[in-house]
């Protein structure tokens, strides 16, 4: 009976193709957008997590402003406003932190500028960061060619460039010892970083592939003695408890900020959680919108099916006259509604796959498709189909055969 | 035991002002193997009677025994199964499903019995052979002539080898040639032992019947046993009177055929009191349900 129902359902849907397609449109859009959005979120999350994992777990991260709003709950909310306001971290803070016994290394990331030039080529939208040679101790940044600058290089104008910058400026030729111009000052390329999980968005506000590291003091010099410290990384001394270090760091900063709590101290683990929570809540929000769109799609299916039941009153009467039970009529229309929504789901998944490959090929968004989301999409479309076919199917099953046969 | 037994069967449609008394305490017994023709003017309740006998509808009052079983005690899905296995319907407008080909239309009752597609299509094909439509198996209903469509409908009615075949004006939409083909088919089935109930307006077709009942205003006003091959006497009277359409009838738009049905004098007695009584009973019943 089921295979027969499926066949009948498909025949009926085929006989009114345009209508069937229009009915499925809601499901198609709903399913494909959910999959796309979730795959983008997943891609973003994986990249963020990859970036954060480059930070040594035994490192305390200090950010300006109240970046995280915990509000007494377990959940961490990213305070996006904090990313826009000017930094509250100063060179004094770096000095003060260096004196804490539980901390061994203190590495500032000082934003100098966002452009550089070389051989007449200009790159914008990059980050030139002033930092110290200890960066490699707290951040897992592999140097692919050359070396990071060291203590002995104090006073020299050296630069370590990200892999994307190397590609864009030097087209595969060895950039080492070439000179680049930052704010009119000439710097010599000392090393090139290995590619890291890059991204357009990142909590560190930097894509490590398009970063240029120069010595802290040189960065300060080309900015006219000003600093703009985006972040301070403090390595915990061996054998010290990281939570003790966090408390020490907080206390020290409160002291040097005149008791103003205008900074954020995080552990790597918290940063990971922050990334997960942030992407998760964004995805949750979008999923809620998608759920509403599926609801609307379901109501669309119900509507069209109700019209279809009215139009096929006579057919229902005939089927009952030749011996169809109410149950059998019910099943027929349930299967039809399900075929509509499963069909929509399949088309939606196909669309999502096309979008996925399109994004992979033509953008840097790097979406990640996972099996659970695809399965979920199919299940959801089946469930929507069943739920919203119930009312029309019941209407069909309850039709009085006499009235149905009279209806010309 | 009689195959069909109706005792004081009444049917009321609608409520309040819009109430119609479609059947008025009908008494009818049909034995197995009869070919019963039902005649009467439009709106006299023939279709309603067929629907009740065919388990498509329930009487408002009275008792219907099918093979000795009280139809009122059957649940909805039992009624559906009885329709499927014991009753074959043939309608005036064929009522084939437009989107299914002839073969699938004929096999439909078997599908509801859960028979495998290969078997049921084979069986449908055999039945189509019997009605002479083997070469039209893959046609859609819209590509059949009226006679062919009605034969396909008869094939569908036959496929479960039902004991009762109910044909409501089966030739109402056919020309005389197609009518004859369809009637010969029904006569054949009658000879094979099927019980046939046929509504018709055509007195000529009573030749095929073994018994004719005449209805008017929801009651049976005459019940006549006839010999097969001869036009029934009551029908003949209508037939002969048919030409006597008066000028008033033409002006009133009444067809003589519909007007002149035997038993007129019986039926013309006032029924308002009876109707009121029934109606009251119906209302009481409805109230007690709420
Ligand atoms: N489902 C229904 N609802 C309301 N009235 C109906 C219904 N079916 C039949 N009737 C009424 O019952 C009467 C008998 O109808 P019907 O049995 O179809 O007559 P016939 O078949 O003899 O022409 C008519 O007056 C008709 O209008
Ligand atoms: Mg009728």
XYZ file of C-alpha atoms and ligand atoms in Angstrom:
726
model
C 0.000 0.000 0.000
C 2.822 2.396 0.812
C 4.643 1.989 -2.455
C 1.312 2.485 -4.187
C 0.696 5.627 -2.181
C 4.103 7.008 -3.055
C 3.479 6.325 -6.729
C 0.067 7.952 -6.644
C 1.473 10.900 -4.742
C 4.266 11.426 -7.256
C 1.840 11.120 -10.157
C -0.422 13.716 -8.591
C 2.444 16.084 -7.909
C 3.766 15.648 -11.429
C 0.405 16.445 -12.907
C 0.557 19.913 -11.342
C 4.257 20.657 -11.578
C 4.220 24.414 -11.226
C 2.083 24.297 -8.147
C 4.171 21.543 -6.584
C 7.334 23.530 -7.208
C 5.869 26.694 -5.757
C 4.762 24.728 -2.721
C 8.226 23.297 -2.319
C 9.880 26.702 -2.700
C 9.507 27.534 0.972
C 11.132 24.280 2.007
C 13.839 24.651 -0.638
C 14.789 28.123 0.570
C 14.498 27.157 4.220
C 16.633 24.039 3.942
C 19.301 25.518 1.683
C 19.680 28.653 3.781
C 19.889 26.732 7.037
C 22.577 24.450 5.656
C 24.516 27.364 4.156
C 24.368 29.480 7.283
C 25.306 26.632 9.559
C 28.181 25.597 7.301
C 29.458 29.183 7.283
C 29.184 29.307 11.049
C 30.959 25.985 11.338
C 33.739 27.185 9.042
C 34.128 30.386 11.008
C 34.199 28.489 14.267
C 36.817 26.044 13.053
C 39.022 28.901 11.904
C 38.596 30.828 15.125
C 39.336 27.749 17.157
C 42.377 27.065 14.986
C 43.627 30.586 15.582
C 43.036 30.446 19.271
C 44.771 27.116 19.531
C 47.900 28.864 18.266
C 47.982 30.604 21.603
C 49.825 28.588 24.204
C 47.354 27.258 26.819
C 49.623 28.594 29.548
C 49.135 32.163 28.390
C 46.968 34.877 29.840
C 45.385 37.141 27.259
C 44.762 40.761 28.139
C 42.428 42.797 25.961
C 41.381 46.422 26.296
C 37.796 47.203 27.311
C 35.168 44.872 28.705
C 35.286 42.409 25.862
C 33.247 39.779 27.602
C 29.967 40.246 29.323
C 29.477 37.302 31.624
C 26.607 38.888 33.534
C 26.783 36.261 36.216
C 25.857 33.444 33.848
C 27.833 30.551 32.543
C 27.490 31.812 29.004
C 30.030 34.265 27.617
C 28.749 37.050 25.440
C 31.039 38.962 23.169
C 30.709 42.694 23.731
C 31.219 43.987 20.214
C 31.319 47.618 21.322
C 34.585 46.928 23.104
C 36.183 46.145 19.755
C 35.365 49.615 18.477
C 36.467 51.751 21.414
C 40.075 52.993 21.735
C 42.496 50.843 23.623
C 42.934 51.250 27.345
C 46.209 49.336 27.481
C 49.469 51.226 27.709
C 53.185 50.589 27.663
C 53.105 51.125 31.443
C 50.847 48.109 31.760
C 53.382 46.017 29.850
C 56.109 47.156 32.266
C 53.927 46.481 35.310
C 52.964 43.014 34.112
C 56.605 42.097 33.482
C 57.242 42.511 37.227
C 54.681 39.869 38.292
C 56.500 36.803 39.658
C 53.967 34.277 38.287
C 54.471 35.637 34.781
C 57.597 34.895 32.776
C 57.091 36.698 29.468
C 54.943 39.667 28.521
C 54.314 40.258 24.842
C 52.392 43.301 23.589
C 50.758 43.466 20.172
C 50.906 47.114 19.194
C 48.998 48.124 16.109
C 51.120 50.515 14.016
C 49.342 50.812 10.676
C 47.328 48.909 8.145
C 49.293 49.472 4.969
C 52.729 48.889 3.520
C 54.442 49.262 0.175
C 57.188 47.488 -1.719
C 58.515 48.019 -5.231
C 55.686 50.384 -5.963
C 53.076 47.884 -4.774
C 50.817 48.926 -1.969
C 48.908 46.647 0.404
C 46.087 47.905 2.548
C 43.926 46.016 5.029
C 46.848 44.351 6.684
C 48.072 44.682 10.249
C 51.505 45.947 11.090
C 52.057 44.960 14.705
C 54.859 45.936 16.988
C 55.878 43.136 19.302
C 58.815 41.548 21.062
C 60.949 38.526 20.092
C 59.184 36.510 22.837
C 56.056 36.362 20.696
C 57.105 32.953 19.410
C 57.084 31.647 22.985
C 53.422 32.453 23.561
C 52.040 32.140 20.075
C 52.496 29.039 17.958
C 53.554 30.922 14.840
C 55.866 28.810 12.725
C 58.412 30.731 10.716
C 58.622 29.096 7.322
C 61.554 31.026 5.918
C 64.244 33.018 7.648
C 63.785 33.707 11.327
C 61.922 35.846 13.828
C 63.861 38.900 15.014
C 65.656 38.381 18.331
C 66.964 40.354 21.295
C 70.232 40.993 19.494
C 68.377 42.789 16.699
C 67.311 45.602 19.034
C 67.357 48.848 17.091
C 67.290 47.226 13.678
C 64.357 47.792 11.332
C 63.327 44.192 10.695
C 59.994 42.653 9.691
C 58.435 39.192 9.745
C 55.612 38.920 7.244
C 52.546 36.701 6.953
C 52.253 34.133 4.172
C 49.578 36.035 2.240
C 51.682 39.196 2.231
C 54.661 37.218 0.972
C 52.535 35.839 -1.834
C 51.047 39.172 -2.804
C 54.277 41.176 -2.714
C 56.835 38.693 -3.928
C 54.932 36.175 -6.056
C 56.787 33.126 -4.845
C 60.285 34.624 -4.953
C 62.158 34.628 -1.687
C 61.245 37.798 0.233
C 64.095 37.469 2.751
C 66.351 40.518 2.813
C 64.046 42.495 0.586
C 62.977 45.830 1.892
C 59.436 46.976 2.502
C 58.228 50.437 3.308
C 56.020 51.087 6.316
C 54.888 54.652 6.901
C 57.801 55.778 4.752
C 60.389 53.873 6.800
C 62.271 51.044 5.207
C 62.212 47.614 6.895
C 64.119 44.480 5.911
C 62.187 41.212 5.704
C 63.707 38.839 8.220
C 61.228 35.967 8.112
C 58.051 34.648 6.550
C 55.339 32.965 8.657
C 53.874 29.602 7.752
C 50.227 29.783 6.658
C 47.856 29.621 9.608
C 44.110 29.064 9.765
C 43.236 32.477 8.454
C 39.963 34.237 8.395
C 38.134 37.390 7.686
C 36.763 37.560 11.152
C 38.640 36.771 14.244
C 38.478 37.535 17.885
C 42.173 38.424 17.796
C 41.172 41.018 15.190
C 44.078 39.868 13.116
C 44.446 37.457 10.314
C 47.846 35.954 10.977
C 48.363 35.461 7.248
C 48.298 39.165 6.564
C 50.218 40.407 9.543
C 53.603 42.089 9.639
C 55.543 41.907 12.898
C 58.092 44.598 13.577
C 59.993 45.284 16.811
C 57.887 47.059 19.431
C 60.113 50.084 19.694
C 60.274 50.592 15.928
C 56.478 50.483 15.751
C 56.317 53.123 18.437
C 58.817 55.253 16.582
C 56.954 55.282 13.265
C 53.747 56.161 15.161
C 55.394 59.225 16.632
C 55.869 57.642 20.063
C 52.199 56.636 20.348
C 51.085 53.090 21.116
C 47.846 51.342 20.258
C 48.051 48.053 22.104
C 45.430 45.598 20.867
C 46.438 42.804 23.119
C 48.996 41.704 25.665
C 49.964 38.066 26.005
C 51.467 37.035 29.316
C 53.196 33.657 29.547
C 52.783 31.904 32.885
C 55.999 30.933 34.580
C 56.700 27.186 34.613
C 55.210 25.473 37.629
C 52.841 28.360 38.358
C 49.082 27.971 38.426
C 47.445 29.878 35.550
C 44.528 30.962 37.740
C 46.965 32.511 40.202
C 48.586 34.322 37.284
C 45.190 35.579 36.090
C 44.425 36.994 39.549
C 47.887 38.597 39.723
C 47.445 40.143 36.283
C 44.014 41.511 37.149
C 45.259 43.018 40.415
C 48.298 44.580 38.763
C 46.220 46.158 36.006
C 43.612 47.452 38.450
C 46.445 49.119 40.363
C 47.963 50.759 37.303
C 44.507 51.780 35.942
C 43.527 53.510 39.168
C 41.084 50.697 40.048
C 39.256 51.056 36.734
C 38.070 47.725 35.419
C 38.475 48.671 31.746
C 40.255 45.571 30.488
C 39.603 41.871 30.020
C 41.767 39.010 31.189
C 41.160 35.652 29.552
C 42.697 32.214 29.450
C 43.025 30.395 26.136
C 40.305 28.016 27.243
C 37.961 30.925 27.896
C 38.765 32.415 24.528
C 37.837 29.096 22.897
C 34.601 29.076 24.822
C 33.965 32.660 23.824
C 34.466 31.783 20.174
C 32.169 28.794 20.432
C 29.508 30.703 22.311
C 29.626 33.658 19.963
C 29.368 31.587 16.805
C 26.865 29.334 18.513
C 24.546 32.148 19.501
C 24.771 33.739 16.047
C 24.001 30.371 14.467
C 21.202 29.856 16.974
C 19.664 33.171 16.027
C 19.862 32.431 12.336
C 18.548 28.921 12.895
C 15.573 30.426 14.683
C 14.893 32.585 11.631
C 15.277 29.526 9.421
C 12.891 27.607 11.653
C 10.342 30.370 11.149
C 10.874 30.156 7.401
C 10.286 26.395 7.559
C 7.160 27.032 9.582
C 5.964 29.406 6.886
C 6.894 26.798 4.284
C 4.895 24.224 6.207
C 1.878 26.499 6.329
C 2.301 26.963 2.569
C 2.210 23.208 2.096
C -0.864 22.956 4.278
C -2.593 25.686 2.301
C -1.917 24.158 -1.077
C -2.874 20.722 0.188
C -6.158 22.049 1.539
C -6.918 23.544 -1.863
C -5.914 20.280 -3.474
C -8.235 18.329 -1.174
C -11.129 20.610 -2.106
C -10.385 20.278 -5.789
C -10.152 16.532 -5.542
C -13.360 16.067 -3.606
C -14.801 13.917 -6.362
C -11.687 11.762 -6.539
C -11.949 11.174 -2.795
C -15.617 10.235 -3.192
C -14.777 7.742 -5.930
C -11.958 6.203 -3.943
C -14.233 5.765 -0.960
C -16.996 4.297 -3.116
C -14.631 1.609 -4.407
C -13.620 0.728 -0.878
C -10.902 3.046 0.414
C -11.050 3.318 4.190
C -10.635 6.692 5.866
C -7.192 5.566 6.948
C -6.156 4.789 3.414
C -7.294 8.212 2.208
C -5.467 9.788 5.145
C -2.279 7.953 4.251
C -2.537 8.958 0.622
C -2.579 12.653 1.465
C 0.045 12.333 4.186
C 2.387 10.674 1.708
C 1.647 13.388 -0.793
C 2.504 16.136 1.687
C 5.602 14.249 2.702
C 6.662 13.807 -0.918
C 6.310 17.559 -1.366
C 8.445 18.428 1.620
C 11.019 15.679 1.123
C 11.280 16.709 -2.518
C 11.751 20.295 -1.354
C 14.319 19.094 1.171
C 16.306 17.215 -1.472
C 16.276 20.161 -3.850
C 17.218 22.407 -0.916
C 20.194 20.200 -0.051
C 21.303 20.154 -3.675
C 21.126 23.939 -3.752
C 23.064 24.138 -0.495
C 25.778 21.908 -1.998
C 25.999 24.139 -5.058
C 26.239 27.215 -2.843
C 28.867 25.454 -0.762
C 31.087 24.675 -3.730
C 30.506 28.168 -5.088
C 31.633 29.734 -1.822
C 34.645 27.423 -1.605
C 35.718 28.270 -5.138
C 35.019 31.956 -5.332
C 35.232 33.342 -1.815
C 37.454 33.027 1.243
C 34.548 32.128 3.507
C 35.553 28.460 3.724
C 32.223 26.969 4.829
C 32.329 23.530 6.425
C 29.555 21.008 5.757
C 28.896 18.403 8.399
C 26.784 15.266 8.172
C 24.561 16.087 11.165
C 23.291 19.292 9.612
C 22.418 17.554 6.338
C 20.623 14.766 8.195
C 18.859 17.335 10.330
C 17.686 19.173 7.219
C 16.178 15.996 5.784
C 14.547 15.027 9.060
C 13.155 18.514 9.557
C 11.662 18.598 6.075
C 10.018 15.204 6.586
C 8.642 16.296 9.935
C 7.362 19.585 8.522
C 5.723 17.642 5.694
C 3.998 15.226 8.036
C 2.872 17.830 10.544
C 1.428 20.196 7.999
C -0.207 17.461 5.930
C -2.158 16.168 8.879
C -4.905 18.784 8.678
C -5.496 18.425 4.912
C -5.258 14.647 5.112
C -7.786 14.557 7.933
C -10.054 16.807 5.936
C -9.818 14.420 3.005
C -10.337 11.314 5.124
C -13.407 12.763 6.816
C -15.138 13.752 3.612
C -18.594 12.277 3.351
C -18.542 10.121 0.204
C -22.096 11.176 -0.679
C -21.275 14.853 -0.660
C -17.986 14.115 -2.407
C -19.716 12.250 -5.223
C -22.401 14.904 -5.607
C -19.837 17.662 -5.946
C -19.524 18.098 -9.696
C -32.555 -14.967 4.128
C -32.961 -11.945 1.894
C -29.812 -10.306 0.584
C -31.107 -6.778 1.151
C -33.789 -5.868 3.631
C -34.928 -2.304 4.338
C -37.398 -1.716 7.168
C -39.004 1.718 7.484
C -35.903 3.371 6.122
C -36.083 7.172 6.081
C -33.491 9.728 5.150
C -33.622 13.392 6.023
C -31.147 15.893 4.617
C -30.416 19.276 6.114
C -31.789 21.122 9.116
C -34.508 23.634 9.795
C -36.065 25.274 6.763
C -33.744 23.445 4.373
C -34.865 19.977 5.462
C -35.549 17.444 2.715
C -37.230 14.127 3.293
C -35.417 12.099 0.655
C -36.665 8.675 1.753
C -39.884 8.148 3.617
C -40.182 4.836 5.492
C -39.144 2.681 2.581
C -39.794 -1.061 2.847
C -37.825 -3.171 0.407
C -36.568 -6.735 0.230
C -34.251 -7.898 -2.531
C -33.349 -11.558 -2.968
C -30.054 -12.780 -4.289
C -29.982 -12.982 -8.075
C -32.656 -10.370 -8.765
C -32.251 -7.703 -11.431
C -34.094 -4.800 -9.899
C -34.861 -1.705 -11.937
C -35.749 1.474 -10.050
C -37.761 4.144 -11.804
C -39.165 7.468 -10.748
C -38.885 11.186 -11.373
C -35.811 13.174 -10.590
C -35.444 13.941 -6.906
C -37.692 11.102 -5.739
C -34.843 9.512 -3.766
C -33.492 6.819 -6.077
C -29.862 7.799 -5.640
C -30.322 8.196 -1.911
C -31.761 4.678 -1.763
C -28.845 3.296 -3.787
C -26.337 5.088 -1.548
C -27.869 3.596 1.560
C -27.974 0.098 0.089
C -24.380 0.580 -1.144
C -23.216 1.575 2.367
C -22.154 5.010 1.166
C -24.788 6.615 3.349
C -26.701 5.801 6.526
C -30.449 6.010 7.020
C -31.737 8.629 9.443
C -34.333 6.160 10.675
C -35.165 2.534 10.119
C -33.166 -0.593 9.728
C -31.032 -1.920 6.894
C -30.012 -5.568 6.956
C -27.410 -6.630 4.428
C -27.164 -10.420 4.349
C -28.914 -10.394 7.695
C -26.332 -8.100 9.280
C -27.474 -4.803 10.703
C -25.640 -2.143 8.669
C -25.990 0.360 11.499
C -23.649 -1.755 13.592
C -20.829 -1.645 11.046
C -17.978 0.687 11.781
C -16.744 3.080 9.124
C -13.832 0.938 7.993
C -15.963 -2.205 7.981
C -18.386 -0.400 5.682
C -15.478 0.590 3.428
C -14.347 -3.022 3.251
C -17.879 -4.197 2.489
C -18.091 -1.650 -0.343
C -14.786 -2.900 -1.601
C -15.520 -6.610 -1.502
C -19.291 -6.991 -1.778
C -20.609 -4.018 -3.730
C -19.771 -2.674 -7.163
C -20.846 0.840 -8.120
C -21.561 2.058 -11.634
C -22.412 5.750 -11.951
C -24.015 7.849 -14.641
C -20.839 9.860 -15.179
C -18.521 6.821 -15.022
C -16.477 8.348 -12.194
C -13.158 7.043 -13.402
C -10.124 8.818 -11.935
C -8.956 11.116 -14.729
C -5.249 10.812 -13.985
C -5.096 7.023 -13.945
C -5.193 4.910 -17.078
C -7.969 2.377 -17.603
C -5.955 -0.517 -16.221
C -5.101 1.294 -12.997
C -8.654 2.575 -12.622
C -10.018 -0.939 -12.863
C -7.398 -2.276 -10.444
C -8.092 0.427 -7.829
C -10.394 -1.629 -5.547
C -7.721 -4.346 -5.436
C -5.114 -1.779 -4.419
C -7.243 -0.962 -1.408
C -7.270 -4.647 -0.612
C -3.465 -4.514 -0.513
C -2.906 -6.770 -3.521
C 0.516 -6.564 -5.162
C 0.622 -4.379 -8.299
C 1.608 -7.153 -10.716
C -1.241 -9.407 -9.604
C -3.888 -6.745 -9.520
C -2.991 -5.348 -12.941
C -3.088 -8.866 -14.364
C -6.526 -9.364 -12.889
C -7.700 -5.950 -14.145
C -6.486 -6.909 -17.571
C -8.518 -10.133 -17.469
C -11.671 -8.261 -16.477
C -11.113 -5.713 -19.229
C -10.957 -8.623 -21.636
C -14.416 -9.667 -20.414
C -15.898 -6.242 -21.124
C -14.116 -6.038 -24.458
C -11.708 -3.243 -23.550
C -8.412 -5.128 -23.568
C -7.051 -2.858 -26.299
C -7.820 0.292 -24.291
C -5.882 -0.669 -21.156
C -3.371 2.161 -21.355
C -5.792 4.863 -22.416
C -6.687 7.683 -20.074
C -10.422 7.984 -19.371
C -10.648 11.188 -21.407
C -9.638 9.255 -24.511
C -12.521 6.785 -24.200
C -15.998 7.071 -25.684
C -18.909 7.158 -23.237
C -19.695 3.500 -23.813
C -16.080 2.478 -23.321
C -15.780 4.560 -20.163
C -18.918 2.953 -18.749
C -17.627 -0.518 -19.599
C -14.370 0.344 -17.822
C -16.435 1.454 -14.827
C -18.319 -1.848 -14.911
C -15.013 -3.699 -15.060
C -13.929 -1.800 -11.952
C -17.216 -2.654 -10.224
C -16.671 -6.309 -11.084
C -13.070 -6.738 -10.105
C -13.747 -7.872 -6.547
C -16.513 -10.184 -7.754
C -19.143 -8.363 -5.680
C -22.497 -9.928 -4.865
C -24.353 -6.665 -5.497
C -23.904 -4.337 -8.444
C -25.476 -0.917 -8.044
C -25.860 1.010 -11.281
C -27.277 4.525 -10.914
C -28.489 5.585 -14.360
C -25.654 3.715 -16.081
C -26.962 4.585 -19.540
C -28.051 8.098 -18.640
C -25.170 9.561 -20.555
C -24.976 7.076 -23.437
C -26.482 6.868 -26.910
C -28.733 3.935 -27.753
C -25.954 1.794 -29.185
C -23.659 2.220 -26.175
C -26.669 1.744 -23.884
C -27.333 -1.615 -25.476
C -23.725 -2.746 -25.102
C -23.703 -1.766 -21.442
C -27.104 -3.379 -20.792
C -26.040 -6.626 -22.439
C -23.043 -6.631 -20.143
C -25.274 -6.157 -17.085
C -27.641 -8.858 -18.364
C -24.667 -11.199 -18.666
C -23.673 -10.495 -15.090
C -27.248 -11.124 -14.011
C -27.190 -14.494 -15.745
C -23.951 -15.281 -13.920
C -25.817 -14.814 -10.644
C -24.967 -11.255 -9.623
C -27.677 -9.231 -7.953
C -28.192 -6.006 -9.856
C -29.892 -2.800 -8.788
C -30.260 -0.327 -11.617
C -31.782 3.132 -11.624
C -33.093 4.183 -15.011
C -35.384 6.690 -16.669
C -35.685 4.595 -19.791
C -38.746 2.279 -19.752
C -37.194 0.294 -22.584
C -34.455 -0.929 -20.271
C -36.917 -2.656 -17.927
C -36.720 -5.485 -20.467
C -33.536 -6.591 -18.740
C -35.011 -6.493 -15.244
C -36.741 -9.240 -13.307
C -38.495 -6.728 -11.099
C -39.261 -3.007 -11.292
C -40.032 -0.628 -8.453
C -41.482 2.835 -8.983
C -40.680 5.621 -6.570
C -42.209 8.957 -5.863
C -41.455 11.510 -3.153
C -39.254 9.150 -1.232
C -41.504 6.099 -1.199
C -41.985 3.022 -3.332
C -45.360 3.425 -4.949
C -45.412 0.287 -7.064
C -43.489 -2.974 -7.105
C -43.795 -5.175 -10.164
C -42.277 -8.503 -11.105
C -41.670 -8.673 -14.823
C -40.486 -11.267 -17.241
C -37.137 -10.661 -18.784
C -37.402 -9.454 -22.358
C -40.638 -7.545 -21.922
C -41.055 -3.915 -20.988
C -42.643 -3.671 -17.523
C -46.336 -2.791 -17.509
C -45.952 0.198 -15.257
C -43.091 1.486 -17.347
C -45.089 0.879 -20.480
C -47.851 3.076 -19.147
C -45.382 5.903 -18.687
C -43.939 5.113 -22.057
C -47.271 5.365 -23.786
C -48.316 8.421 -21.889
C -45.027 10.048 -22.578
C -46.158 11.730 -25.772
C -49.069 13.327 -24.034
C -47.087 16.307 -22.830
C -49.601 19.081 -22.413
C -49.080 22.699 -23.259
C -49.107 23.538 -19.544
C -46.307 21.064 -18.944
C -44.193 22.706 -21.586
C -44.816 26.098 -20.068
C -44.030 24.773 -16.589
C -40.913 23.121 -17.953
C -41.932 19.679 -16.675
C -40.913 16.710 -18.726
C -43.737 14.256 -19.249
C -41.431 11.360 -18.538
C -40.614 12.684 -15.118
C -44.147 13.708 -14.365
C -46.005 10.620 -15.395
C -45.028 7.886 -13.104
C -47.531 5.237 -12.066
C -48.941 5.429 -8.608
C -49.515 9.113 -8.880
C -52.800 8.863 -7.083
C -51.145 6.995 -4.210
C -48.342 9.477 -3.870
C -50.457 12.568 -4.077
C -51.896 12.199 -0.596
C -50.704 14.864 1.809
C -47.589 13.857 3.668
C -46.984 16.947 5.673
C -48.084 15.417 8.965
C -45.836 12.429 8.530
C -42.945 14.675 7.568
C -43.453 16.772 10.672
C -43.459 13.691 12.849
C -40.245 12.431 11.309
C -38.630 15.773 11.534
C -39.400 16.032 15.203
C -37.863 12.643 15.787
C -34.755 13.688 13.908
C -34.406 16.819 15.937
C -34.762 14.885 19.152
C -32.072 12.517 17.997
C -29.708 15.314 17.111
C -30.325 17.047 20.404
C -29.654 13.885 22.357
C -26.358 13.523 20.520
C -25.153 16.970 21.567
N -26.496 15.313 0.330
C -27.689 15.900 0.213
N -27.962 17.011 0.897
C -29.186 17.612 0.821
N -30.179 17.150 0.070
C -29.958 16.048 -0.650
C -28.727 15.361 -0.607
N -28.793 14.280 -1.426
C -30.048 14.305 -1.938
N -30.739 15.338 -1.478
C -32.131 15.667 -1.784
O -32.886 14.475 -1.582
C -33.830 14.318 -2.600
C -33.617 12.999 -3.310
O -32.430 13.081 -4.050
P -31.867 11.900 -4.927
O -31.844 10.683 -4.107
O -30.589 12.338 -5.506
O -32.976 11.778 -6.058
P -32.927 11.016 -7.466
O -31.683 10.221 -7.500
O -34.139 10.199 -7.461
O -32.961 12.062 -8.499
C -33.702 15.496 -3.512
O -34.688 16.450 -3.148
C -32.342 16.005 -3.228
O -32.281 17.391 -3.435
Mg -30.107 10.291 -8.935
